[in-house]
XYZ file of C-alpha atoms in Angstrom:
761
model
C 58.548 35.954 57.166
C 54.836 36.031 58.021
C 52.848 38.864 57.397
C 51.456 39.168 61.070
C 48.109 40.856 60.252
C 47.374 38.360 57.563
C 48.998 35.418 59.366
C 46.586 36.414 62.296
C 43.727 36.461 60.286
C 44.029 33.078 58.893
C 44.454 31.819 62.546
C 41.754 33.869 64.120
C 39.317 31.919 61.802
C 39.984 28.696 62.459
C 38.806 25.997 65.418
C 41.400 24.575 67.861
C 41.107 21.412 65.614
C 41.405 23.134 62.465
C 44.437 25.188 64.066
C 46.073 21.929 64.719
C 46.122 20.703 61.351
C 46.951 24.005 59.505
C 49.819 24.549 61.852
C 51.477 21.064 61.431
C 54.135 21.966 58.557
C 56.792 19.451 58.457
C 56.554 15.400 58.616
C 53.471 13.039 57.066
C 49.705 14.457 58.348
C 46.376 12.415 58.125
C 43.455 14.617 58.097
C 40.320 12.354 58.659
C 37.572 14.646 57.503
C 34.130 13.962 57.897
C 31.508 15.277 55.609
C 30.748 18.990 55.601
C 33.648 19.630 58.103
C 35.574 22.345 56.282
C 38.227 20.201 54.716
C 39.087 22.838 51.791
C 39.019 25.533 53.965
C 41.873 23.726 56.254
C 43.832 22.864 53.093
C 43.905 26.129 52.044
C 44.771 27.703 54.944
C 47.480 25.749 55.439
C 48.749 26.138 52.098
C 48.585 29.788 53.004
C 50.234 29.074 56.329
C 53.214 27.339 54.659
C 53.664 30.561 52.512
C 53.690 32.931 55.222
C 56.491 30.728 56.888
C 58.564 31.608 54.334
C 58.142 28.071 52.031
C 58.426 29.176 48.459
C 54.875 28.640 46.522
C 56.901 26.796 44.024
C 57.965 24.042 46.445
C 54.032 23.151 47.164
C 51.794 20.674 44.928
C 47.937 20.367 45.727
C 46.532 17.397 44.021
C 42.896 16.989 43.871
C 40.361 14.655 42.004
C 38.259 17.549 39.897
C 38.740 20.737 38.432
C 35.866 21.941 40.514
C 37.531 21.038 43.509
C 40.929 22.514 42.382
C 39.158 25.643 41.149
C 37.539 26.166 44.575
C 40.801 25.468 46.388
C 42.551 28.347 44.264
C 40.019 30.744 44.511
C 40.161 30.398 48.430
C 44.011 30.704 48.359
C 44.119 33.878 46.048
C 41.782 35.396 48.974
C 44.345 34.303 51.783
C 48.074 35.303 50.004
C 47.329 36.475 46.277
C 48.957 35.569 43.169
C 50.859 32.704 44.551
C 52.152 30.230 42.186
C 51.355 26.971 43.790
C 50.800 23.891 41.541
C 47.004 23.316 42.438
C 45.103 20.684 40.071
C 43.854 17.013 39.416
C 46.024 14.171 39.308
C 45.507 13.488 35.771
C 46.199 16.946 34.951
C 49.531 17.090 36.990
C 50.351 13.553 34.908
C 49.573 15.200 31.616
C 51.798 18.188 32.242
C 54.593 16.232 33.573
C 54.501 13.417 30.698
C 54.562 16.810 28.153
C 58.154 17.352 29.663
C 59.615 13.920 29.563
C 57.590 12.155 27.053
C 60.212 10.854 25.095
C 61.299 8.363 28.051
C 58.240 6.424 27.407
C 58.024 6.540 23.973
C 56.040 9.511 22.992
C 56.468 12.871 21.713
C 55.090 16.104 23.702
C 52.166 16.963 21.620
C 50.669 13.367 22.273
C 47.089 13.446 22.458
C 44.686 12.379 25.133
C 42.047 10.031 24.048
C 38.885 9.831 26.001
C 36.450 7.192 26.288
C 34.960 7.203 23.054
C 38.428 7.247 21.513
C 39.988 4.730 23.405
C 37.160 2.210 22.774
C 37.676 3.047 19.002
C 41.256 2.426 19.457
C 40.557 -0.758 21.211
C 38.165 -2.236 18.534
C 41.123 -1.408 16.051
C 43.077 -3.446 18.519
C 41.091 -6.576 18.359
C 40.791 -6.367 14.723
C 44.554 -6.170 14.102
C 44.671 -9.269 16.703
C 42.329 -11.240 14.832
C 40.584 -12.320 17.583
C 36.649 -13.162 17.847
C 34.701 -11.303 20.810
C 32.026 -13.990 20.780
C 31.360 -14.296 24.575
C 32.628 -11.081 25.784
C 31.913 -7.344 25.574
C 34.438 -4.646 24.283
C 33.308 -2.922 27.437
C 34.658 -5.741 29.293
C 37.943 -6.145 27.819
C 38.309 -2.114 28.149
C 37.877 -2.454 31.886
C 40.148 -5.052 32.898
C 43.122 -3.013 30.603
C 41.861 -0.291 32.907
C 41.862 -2.351 36.265
C 45.707 -3.539 35.102
C 46.797 -0.061 34.372
C 45.539 1.123 37.976
C 47.595 -1.530 39.476
C 50.507 -0.572 37.411
C 50.608 -3.602 35.647
C 51.809 -3.160 31.869
C 50.880 -4.870 28.750
C 54.577 -6.356 29.053
C 53.904 -7.887 32.276
C 50.321 -8.552 32.058
C 49.440 -12.171 32.861
C 46.004 -13.981 32.954
C 45.001 -15.872 35.895
C 44.742 -19.690 35.310
C 41.350 -20.544 33.831
C 40.470 -17.031 33.364
C 38.751 -16.460 29.584
C 38.838 -13.283 29.639
C 42.302 -12.767 31.007
C 43.299 -14.806 27.879
C 41.926 -12.380 25.653
C 43.004 -9.322 27.555
C 46.825 -10.990 27.303
C 46.204 -10.852 23.535
C 44.384 -7.637 22.784
C 46.484 -5.209 25.468
C 49.433 -5.479 23.952
C 48.229 -4.705 20.442
C 46.095 -1.500 22.117
C 49.083 -0.394 23.576
C 51.189 -0.441 20.466
C 48.122 1.290 18.411
C 48.404 4.266 21.085
C 52.087 4.544 21.078
C 51.671 4.498 17.143
C 48.949 7.264 17.008
C 51.112 9.334 19.807
C 48.334 9.148 22.264
C 47.528 8.270 25.513
C 44.118 7.056 27.461
C 43.467 8.402 30.901
C 44.881 5.378 32.744
C 47.990 5.973 30.714
C 48.553 9.582 32.315
C 49.218 7.836 35.699
C 50.424 4.503 34.502
C 52.897 6.286 32.721
C 53.911 8.681 35.139
C 54.253 6.046 38.039
C 56.694 4.007 35.318
C 58.771 7.539 34.861
C 59.387 7.728 38.697
C 60.160 4.171 39.083
C 62.556 3.852 36.478
C 64.248 6.840 36.548
C 66.216 7.906 40.360
C 67.362 10.783 39.177
C 63.972 12.311 37.816
C 62.281 11.021 40.837
C 64.728 12.973 43.590
C 64.649 16.294 41.251
C 60.517 15.688 41.357
C 61.114 15.239 44.764
C 63.145 18.315 45.851
C 61.020 20.289 43.630
C 57.577 19.576 45.471
C 58.727 19.434 48.949
C 55.564 19.674 50.417
C 52.501 17.707 48.792
C 48.488 18.001 49.667
C 46.306 15.485 48.615
C 42.520 15.910 48.712
C 40.181 12.682 48.644
C 42.726 10.763 49.559
C 40.424 7.572 50.145
C 40.045 7.512 46.463
C 43.278 6.661 45.036
C 44.343 3.927 42.999
C 47.504 2.080 43.401
C 49.095 3.939 40.547
C 48.273 7.478 41.944
C 49.446 5.890 45.416
C 52.863 5.154 43.689
C 53.089 8.462 42.154
C 53.054 9.896 45.326
C 55.083 7.627 47.788
C 57.631 8.280 44.792
C 57.325 12.340 45.247
C 57.476 12.288 49.273
C 60.366 9.644 49.964
C 63.551 12.481 50.899
C 60.842 15.283 51.913
C 57.953 13.362 53.523
C 55.931 16.665 54.031
C 52.779 14.804 52.876
C 49.674 15.953 53.916
C 46.600 13.895 52.949
C 42.963 14.039 53.858
C 39.968 12.496 53.500
C 37.404 10.104 54.718
C 37.115 6.003 54.101
C 33.572 6.290 54.969
C 33.383 8.371 51.876
C 35.448 5.796 49.570
C 33.125 5.104 46.573
C 35.022 4.525 43.847
C 36.405 1.036 44.078
C 34.773 -0.173 40.820
C 37.497 2.216 39.319
C 40.434 1.220 41.058
C 40.347 3.082 44.709
C 42.028 1.523 46.945
C 40.706 1.795 50.492
C 43.485 0.388 52.020
C 45.565 3.646 50.842
C 43.973 5.679 53.801
C 43.331 2.864 56.361
C 47.291 1.789 56.202
C 48.494 5.309 56.069
C 49.602 5.108 59.443
C 51.637 2.367 59.011
C 53.600 3.714 55.678
C 54.424 6.903 57.696
C 54.548 5.731 61.412
C 55.289 9.434 62.523
C 52.432 10.859 61.178
C 50.327 13.349 62.658
C 46.471 12.489 62.921
C 43.559 15.121 62.952
C 40.024 14.286 62.955
C 37.512 17.109 61.880
C 34.472 16.120 63.166
C 32.372 19.186 63.309
C 29.881 19.428 60.389
C 28.944 22.552 59.228
C 26.251 21.147 56.736
C 23.677 19.097 57.839
C 20.978 18.817 60.603
C 21.725 17.038 63.619
C 18.625 14.516 62.664
C 20.435 13.850 59.237
C 23.722 13.097 60.949
C 22.599 11.172 62.991
C 20.770 8.739 60.493
C 23.589 8.834 58.401
C 26.130 8.196 61.536
C 24.144 5.027 62.575
C 24.149 3.543 59.053
C 27.933 3.802 58.419
C 28.616 2.300 61.767
C 27.854 -0.986 60.102
C 30.871 -0.981 58.289
C 33.784 -2.752 59.237
C 36.696 -1.307 57.477
C 36.747 2.169 58.431
C 38.127 4.992 60.997
C 36.294 5.723 63.943
C 35.014 8.970 63.943
C 31.754 10.772 65.446
C 30.133 13.896 63.468
C 28.406 16.784 65.387
C 26.912 19.704 64.620
C 25.888 22.952 66.042
C 22.730 23.461 63.729
C 18.879 22.821 65.067
C 17.566 19.767 65.055
C 15.499 20.463 61.840
C 13.263 18.314 60.254
C 12.904 14.452 60.830
C 14.877 12.227 58.402
C 11.546 11.010 56.402
C 11.393 7.246 54.669
C 8.385 7.100 52.209
C 6.927 3.781 50.741
C 4.993 4.407 47.083
C 2.897 1.725 45.201
C 4.971 2.504 42.261
C 8.143 4.212 40.800
C 5.544 6.210 38.707
C 4.160 7.480 42.093
C 7.653 8.139 43.809
C 8.478 10.472 40.832
C 5.197 12.277 40.918
C 5.213 12.752 44.912
C 8.636 14.041 44.012
C 7.774 16.552 41.657
C 4.477 17.852 43.725
C 6.452 18.518 46.787
C 9.395 20.315 45.032
C 6.095 22.347 43.260
C 4.667 23.121 45.996
C 7.594 24.183 48.058
C 8.768 26.579 44.801
C 5.186 28.173 44.703
C 4.593 28.987 48.093
C 8.237 30.594 48.019
C 9.785 28.537 50.638
C 12.627 26.979 48.455
C 14.285 27.824 44.748
C 14.429 25.201 42.097
C 18.269 24.718 42.484
C 17.810 23.926 46.400
C 16.694 20.250 45.330
C 18.295 17.446 44.421
C 17.345 13.753 43.052
C 19.624 11.033 43.597
C 19.740 7.537 42.271
C 21.612 4.831 42.126
C 21.984 4.048 38.088
C 21.089 6.581 35.390
C 18.458 4.954 34.032
C 16.493 5.307 37.169
C 16.147 9.040 35.695
C 13.594 8.605 32.961
C 10.568 8.508 35.473
C 11.693 11.407 37.408
C 12.433 13.603 34.358
C 8.697 12.418 33.276
C 6.980 13.469 36.590
C 9.168 17.061 36.301
C 8.251 17.689 32.601
C 4.178 17.119 33.691
C 4.722 19.754 36.093
C 6.670 22.150 34.139
C 9.653 22.345 36.677
C 13.161 23.089 34.745
C 15.809 20.871 35.553
C 18.829 19.128 34.181
C 21.039 16.029 34.647
C 24.286 15.867 35.774
C 26.265 13.138 34.031
C 24.211 13.791 30.829
C 25.733 14.491 27.527
C 28.619 16.833 28.203
C 29.101 19.582 26.091
C 32.854 18.385 24.933
C 31.316 15.064 24.086
C 28.134 16.771 21.783
C 29.102 15.035 18.268
C 29.738 18.468 16.526
C 31.908 19.546 19.242
C 33.889 16.150 18.849
C 33.823 16.328 15.525
C 35.562 19.753 15.648
C 38.146 18.641 18.430
C 39.202 16.033 16.297
C 40.214 18.529 13.419
C 42.084 20.251 16.151
C 43.626 16.997 17.520
C 44.842 15.822 14.309
C 46.510 19.732 13.625
C 48.488 18.889 17.172
C 49.172 15.086 16.621
C 49.275 14.318 12.770
C 49.519 10.680 14.309
C 46.239 10.505 15.837
C 44.379 7.800 13.694
C 41.265 7.916 15.525
C 40.771 11.976 14.899
C 41.526 11.641 11.160
C 39.022 8.605 10.665
C 36.029 10.811 12.671
C 36.894 14.071 10.038
C 37.899 12.448 6.870
C 34.349 12.385 5.621
C 32.868 14.836 7.770
C 31.722 17.076 6.248
C 30.765 14.556 3.394
C 33.568 14.733 0.872
C 32.884 11.524 -1.247
C 35.442 9.585 0.821
C 33.455 5.943 1.364
C 33.996 3.147 3.481
C 35.990 1.559 0.811
C 38.440 4.257 0.261
C 38.812 4.339 4.360
C 39.838 0.568 4.045
C 42.229 0.841 1.512
C 44.089 3.759 3.384
C 44.208 1.618 6.632
C 45.622 -1.626 4.848
C 48.162 1.029 3.049
C 48.839 2.345 6.621
C 49.436 -0.716 7.936
C 51.438 -2.651 5.220
C 54.120 0.442 5.331
C 54.120 1.457 9.232
C 52.436 5.094 8.226
C 50.056 7.086 10.126
C 46.596 7.163 8.610
C 47.499 11.342 7.443
C 50.876 9.856 5.564
C 48.761 6.970 4.190
C 46.367 9.899 2.698
C 48.919 12.254 1.342
C 50.032 8.741 -0.275
C 46.900 8.493 -2.167
C 47.629 9.082 -5.733
C 50.230 5.921 -5.392
C 47.586 3.328 -3.898
C 46.514 1.265 -7.057
C 43.471 0.073 -5.348
C 41.993 3.591 -4.889
C 40.024 5.249 -7.887
C 40.928 8.387 -9.281
C 37.828 9.765 -8.214
C 38.682 8.526 -4.602
C 42.610 9.505 -3.972
C 41.391 12.960 -5.611
C 39.080 13.314 -2.775
C 41.764 12.397 -0.352
C 44.232 14.574 -2.015
C 41.800 17.493 -1.377
C 41.442 16.553 2.161
C 45.079 16.484 2.879
C 45.410 20.265 1.177
C 42.993 21.705 3.378
C 44.651 20.231 6.385
C 48.063 21.368 5.180
C 46.171 25.003 4.961
C 44.790 24.734 8.544
C 48.014 23.581 10.031
C 49.475 26.804 8.788
C 47.487 28.792 11.327
C 48.450 26.516 14.222
C 49.923 29.210 15.953
C 46.952 31.709 15.382
C 45.006 32.215 18.389
C 42.111 29.452 19.208
C 39.313 31.670 18.131
C 40.667 32.349 15.089
C 41.977 28.740 14.345
C 38.390 27.208 14.970
C 36.998 29.908 13.171
C 39.000 29.240 10.008
C 38.430 25.345 10.653
C 34.985 26.091 10.495
C 35.314 27.565 6.859
C 37.936 25.754 5.474
C 36.372 22.489 6.112
C 32.691 23.776 4.953
C 31.517 22.412 8.371
C 29.548 25.715 9.476
C 28.160 25.552 5.773
C 27.150 22.121 5.729
C 25.179 23.045 9.346
C 23.602 26.269 7.730
C 22.514 24.130 4.852
C 20.638 21.531 7.248
C 16.703 22.439 7.746
C 16.438 20.058 10.713
C 16.020 21.511 14.060
C 18.905 19.307 15.189
C 21.429 21.138 13.166
C 20.103 24.300 14.178
C 21.009 23.592 17.603
C 24.433 21.751 16.678
C 25.527 25.309 14.813
C 24.412 26.949 17.901
C 27.018 24.930 19.834
C 29.993 25.733 17.171
C 29.240 29.262 18.286
C 29.272 28.242 21.893
C 33.144 26.655 20.832
C 34.118 29.634 19.515
C 33.132 31.673 22.368
C 35.041 28.800 24.665
C 38.206 29.568 22.452
C 37.716 33.614 22.659
C 37.662 32.938 26.553
C 40.629 30.605 26.749
C 42.859 33.235 24.624
C 42.331 36.115 27.205
C 43.221 33.632 29.687
C 46.245 31.631 28.268
C 48.355 33.952 25.743
C 51.725 31.819 25.115
C 52.879 29.311 22.905
C 51.268 26.042 23.077
C 47.752 26.985 23.361
C 46.203 24.484 21.127
C 47.884 21.883 23.130
C 46.625 23.066 26.550
C 43.266 23.573 25.297
C 43.021 19.955 23.995
C 44.261 18.930 27.421
C 41.403 20.743 29.364
C 38.814 19.510 27.281
C 39.973 15.751 27.422
C 40.044 16.141 31.376
C 37.097 17.747 32.107
C 34.375 15.883 34.534
C 30.793 16.163 34.540
C 30.738 17.907 38.014
C 33.018 20.776 36.332
C 30.004 22.336 34.414
C 27.889 22.017 36.894
C 26.731 25.653 37.407
C 25.356 26.055 41.074
C 23.388 29.462 40.762
C 21.522 28.337 37.891
C 17.925 27.832 39.156
C 16.855 24.178 38.167
C 16.543 21.155 40.064
C 19.710 18.876 40.125
C 19.314 15.166 39.285
C 22.199 13.022 39.392
C 23.518 9.513 40.446
C 24.862 9.221 43.776
C 28.555 8.599 42.829
C 28.402 12.350 40.818
C 26.694 13.879 43.706
C 30.174 13.704 45.443
C 31.617 16.926 46.693
C 28.344 18.479 46.150
C 25.748 19.926 48.747
C 22.251 20.956 48.398
C 19.538 21.707 51.035
C 16.852 19.559 50.214
C 17.819 15.801 48.697
C 15.643 13.151 47.343
C 17.279 9.731 48.161
C 15.171 7.428 45.527
C 14.797 3.648 45.068
C 16.487 2.501 48.104
C 15.877 -1.086 47.037
C 17.612 -4.473 47.226
C 19.374 -4.674 43.664
C 19.756 -1.083 43.489
C 20.951 0.201 46.834
C 22.596 -1.742 47.495
C 23.348 -2.720 43.781
C 23.148 -6.503 42.906
C 26.407 -7.074 42.160
C 27.223 -6.577 45.930
C 25.193 -9.455 47.096
C 27.923 -11.844 47.401
C 31.043 -9.570 48.280
C 31.185 -7.894 51.618
C 33.475 -5.429 50.578
C 31.645 -4.294 47.689
C 28.829 -4.076 50.358
C 30.345 -2.200 52.331
C 30.839 0.556 49.476
C 27.549 0.462 48.609
C 26.612 1.477 52.185
C 29.266 4.145 51.803
C 27.601 5.607 48.816
C 24.613 5.732 50.439
C 26.083 7.267 53.552
C 27.527 10.090 51.176
C 24.092 10.809 49.166
C 22.587 11.072 52.830
C 25.518 13.759 54.038
C 24.957 15.900 51.025
C 22.068 17.339 52.582
C 21.592 20.112 54.163
C 18.104 20.618 55.896
C 15.972 18.053 54.430
C 16.709 14.278 53.634
C 13.526 12.241 51.996
C 14.248 8.526 51.514
C 11.995 6.758 49.094
C 11.153 3.120 47.481
C 8.345 1.687 45.675
C 6.746 -1.398 46.048
C 6.683 -2.011 42.421
C 9.212 -0.521 39.727
C 9.226 -0.254 36.219
C 13.175 -1.022 35.529
C 14.782 -2.731 32.226
C 11.225 -2.952 30.627
C 9.709 -4.966 33.094
C 7.586 -4.102 36.481
C 8.688 -5.920 39.215
C 7.733 -6.080 42.801
C 10.749 -4.942 44.842
C 12.553 -5.597 48.189
C 12.975 -2.702 50.482
C 16.825 -2.039 51.010
C 18.461 -3.964 53.996
C 20.234 -0.561 54.722
C 16.901 0.734 55.649
C 16.623 -1.427 59.132
C 20.105 0.260 59.734
C 18.727 3.558 60.213
C 17.406 4.981 63.330
C 13.480 4.478 62.415
C 12.327 5.749 66.031
C 13.823 9.174 65.027
C 12.595 9.072 61.483
C 9.485 10.074 60.233
C 7.872 7.207 58.341
C 5.017 7.152 55.711
C 4.070 3.897 54.119
C 1.136 3.773 51.658
C -1.386 0.886 51.419
C 0.039 -1.502 48.826
C -2.782 -1.118 46.407
C -4.056 2.572 46.284
C -5.647 3.568 42.673
C -2.354 5.316 41.307
C -0.554 1.511 41.977
C -1.546 0.364 38.557
C -2.704 3.477 37.509
C -5.289 2.637 34.716
C -4.736 -0.975 34.787
C -6.526 -2.640 37.649
C -7.555 -5.891 35.950
C -3.797 -6.434 35.372
C -3.116 -5.789 39.071
C -5.940 -7.953 40.298
C -4.902 -10.738 38.025
C -1.117 -10.341 38.886
C -2.363 -10.930 42.816
C -4.477 -14.212 41.903
C -1.739 -15.574 39.876
C 1.381 -14.506 42.230
C 0.117 -14.684 45.931
C -2.584 -17.057 45.589
C -1.454 -20.178 44.101
C 0.660 -21.391 47.225
C -2.108 -22.806 49.238
C -1.964 -26.580 48.573
C 0.282 -27.295 51.477
C -1.220 -28.739 54.333
C -1.077 -27.541 57.931
C 2.096 -30.202 58.987
C 4.295 -28.876 56.368
C 3.700 -25.202 58.092
C 7.113 -24.428 59.593
C 7.802 -22.176 63.131
C 11.285 -23.578 63.994
C 12.411 -22.870 67.695
C 15.305 -24.042 69.261
C 15.370 -27.506 68.038
C 16.319 -27.766 63.642
C 14.307 -30.656 63.475
C 11.297 -30.065 65.479
C 8.345 -28.556 63.529
C 5.799 -26.840 65.000
C 2.276 -26.962 63.981
C 0.150 -23.970 63.275
C -2.819 -23.392 61.211
C -2.483 -22.987 57.676
C -1.964 -19.689 56.467
C -1.211 -19.190 52.887
C 1.458 -16.798 51.718
C 0.649 -13.324 50.458
C 3.808 -12.992 48.630
C 5.558 -15.009 46.234
C 8.423 -17.529 48.027
C 11.095 -15.998 45.098
C 10.417 -12.634 46.601
C 12.226 -13.127 50.130
C 16.121 -12.917 50.125
C 18.673 -13.192 52.452
C 19.694 -9.671 54.278
C 15.617 -8.903 53.880
C 13.857 -7.386 56.453
C 10.681 -8.904 57.163
C 7.566 -8.516 59.666
C 5.809 -11.468 61.705
C 2.552 -10.744 63.188
C 3.904 -12.538 66.742
C 7.554 -12.313 66.902
C 7.726 -8.465 65.309
C 10.451 -7.964 62.791
C 13.610 -9.319 61.757
C 16.521 -10.193 59.021
C 16.227 -13.139 56.553
C 19.541 -14.741 57.369
C 19.151 -18.365 55.330
C 16.844 -19.274 52.763
C 16.946 -22.760 51.095
C 14.861 -24.860 48.812
C 12.718 -23.992 45.794
C 9.069 -23.518 44.995
C 6.311 -25.124 47.590
C 9.317 -26.426 49.971
C 11.296 -23.070 49.930
C 12.541 -21.848 53.568
C 13.309 -18.985 55.171
C 15.486 -18.656 58.616
C 14.548 -15.414 60.175
C 16.505 -13.767 62.893
C 14.456 -11.435 65.062
C 15.558 -8.450 66.479
C 13.478 -9.152 69.918
C 13.813 -12.150 72.179
C 12.278 -14.889 69.533
C 15.679 -15.490 68.367
C 16.010 -17.090 65.124
C 13.200 -18.981 63.628
C 12.441 -21.172 60.596
C 9.347 -20.914 58.161
C 7.974 -22.523 55.250
C 7.470 -19.856 52.530
C 4.521 -21.316 51.139
C 2.500 -21.123 54.444
C 3.636 -18.495 57.001
C 2.664 -14.696 57.629
C 5.926 -13.138 56.772
C 5.457 -9.952 55.190
C 8.341 -7.921 53.682
C 9.367 -4.821 55.864
C 7.601 -1.365 54.455
C 4.717 -3.713 52.615
C 0.903 -3.647 53.941
C -0.788 -6.702 54.553
C -3.158 -7.309 51.319
């Protein structure tokens, strides 16, 4: 029975639309939740409502995509209905736990290791060596991505077939089976295996599927637009007999297609469950109307979406600002100066500011500017704590203790710290292991029998094995004690202490921090299997899980990492063709829509202020290039925005190298004036009717103009380039003008077209 006072307090705090979702109990439920619309509040209140209505908590399963989101939901649920054992966590953690219980069904032992990206790459490299394939024209990363894609699409190594004529597909068809065999021999899985194995379990074991469907009668899936085919298969299998499936999400925030997310999962949910109840959460509690209108107008240009209209009760707030800077360095300096001024005046704190960019490489100039202004910052998706070398080393020891078949872990630590076990010794151990189908640890135990090893090498390997066996005796000790023993037995602490470098001093400090983490874990997890649980947690941590929102620093991150976060002030930088949208999306309409969704996500992270910027010249990948404003900028409500477009060449544009700037202008812009007036084009309604105009040497190089680019004409106003043809002096562009001029065609060597956002020279 419900506690009437608790139930009443839950219901009183909700809007009618939220209440509709919370009170819908049995049957499929689709919650289309716009950004900042209180989605987490609705999900946790609905789970609390299920419990108050008498549904056993153990029958409720809540799946998210980040540990941070799961922890937030757990904290909120605890306030509503304390101490209720609802299973709440990420897809990968749920699958890892399920796989431990049924590992034998997929050829694993329950103490299997979870390989992170770095470890998986090492295993893949070993598989390539075993397959005796030379990757002359294909990178290891490309093979890894192809295998990851296959697993997310539920294609196993046994069923993978290369597409006809696909060179990389043929390589994957040969390497994938060796890679998967290597994982099984090491009693290990990669991240994708966690999903693939569980999906396979549910598909091939009807009784197990039915048991789990009965166990988890009420399933809640957050961010459903980010699910891939494997996650979709898992959720479908668990909601056959009891289709009480609630999914929340927003097609406009689907930004992970590059790693397998399938937008159709949410777009076609109503086809999968015809009797679904749909609730739209459109009331935004985060952003100002100015920000919402700009974001809303941008995303309406996407075709693959569910219609919704965001609204808010907040005051209009500051207009969205669009700023064009002469160079990427000017852009970074301006951001740093704006933050410094706001903080010094007491208007803002450092943690109020976030700087977003499309790719990590763009953070360099921002970081430089912030350091010059002595502004503390943090880079999310930088080197995480559990990925630091010294931490990876110690975790490798723990992984090997937990799973003696983990060859990747052994290879990392067998000579770390140095034990006079060289490369040739390791090669001989590897040959012995492969010849007799042994793990590397088993081969090490037989080092005295390997004739190709010197007595000195065999003795060094034997000492390593003895050290391992001593540590194995302490495997059931509290985790903090086990790691302390590890630091002593392995001589790792002594090795770092003997070093005089500042870097190793920092590493020593990090090992102490690992002991602190172990102590905290021991306090929370007091039962058998603590080592296994700890390794699982460290393997499945994500970039934003480590984000402490109370630390007073500026946050720098990619747009992908920004998902799910919010900041009072957001700088959205480098909004330029080739970056946002990314150059890979140029010929793919679906990828272009995802890039637009990515910008939408970035814009809707802003609470009070949104500053969008681009540079006319950007230093990127070792080169200085003239940029093209993003085509997305023309899809914003520019009449409502505050637009600042500085003169093209201010004193800071090329900084101290003005002669280089003058030379660049001369060679790039002035060298295209030899064509006659008769060749100057301005095509009207008849494609072959050339309109003669006075010869006008073009101020911008012909190759600068691209399809989708916004340009300005002194007579016809602004328009979009819809077609570009020809090369060099005969290169032409067809422009579709926004006004009554319609479509017109120009010879780019002699026309007054100016890229939008650039002033004339």
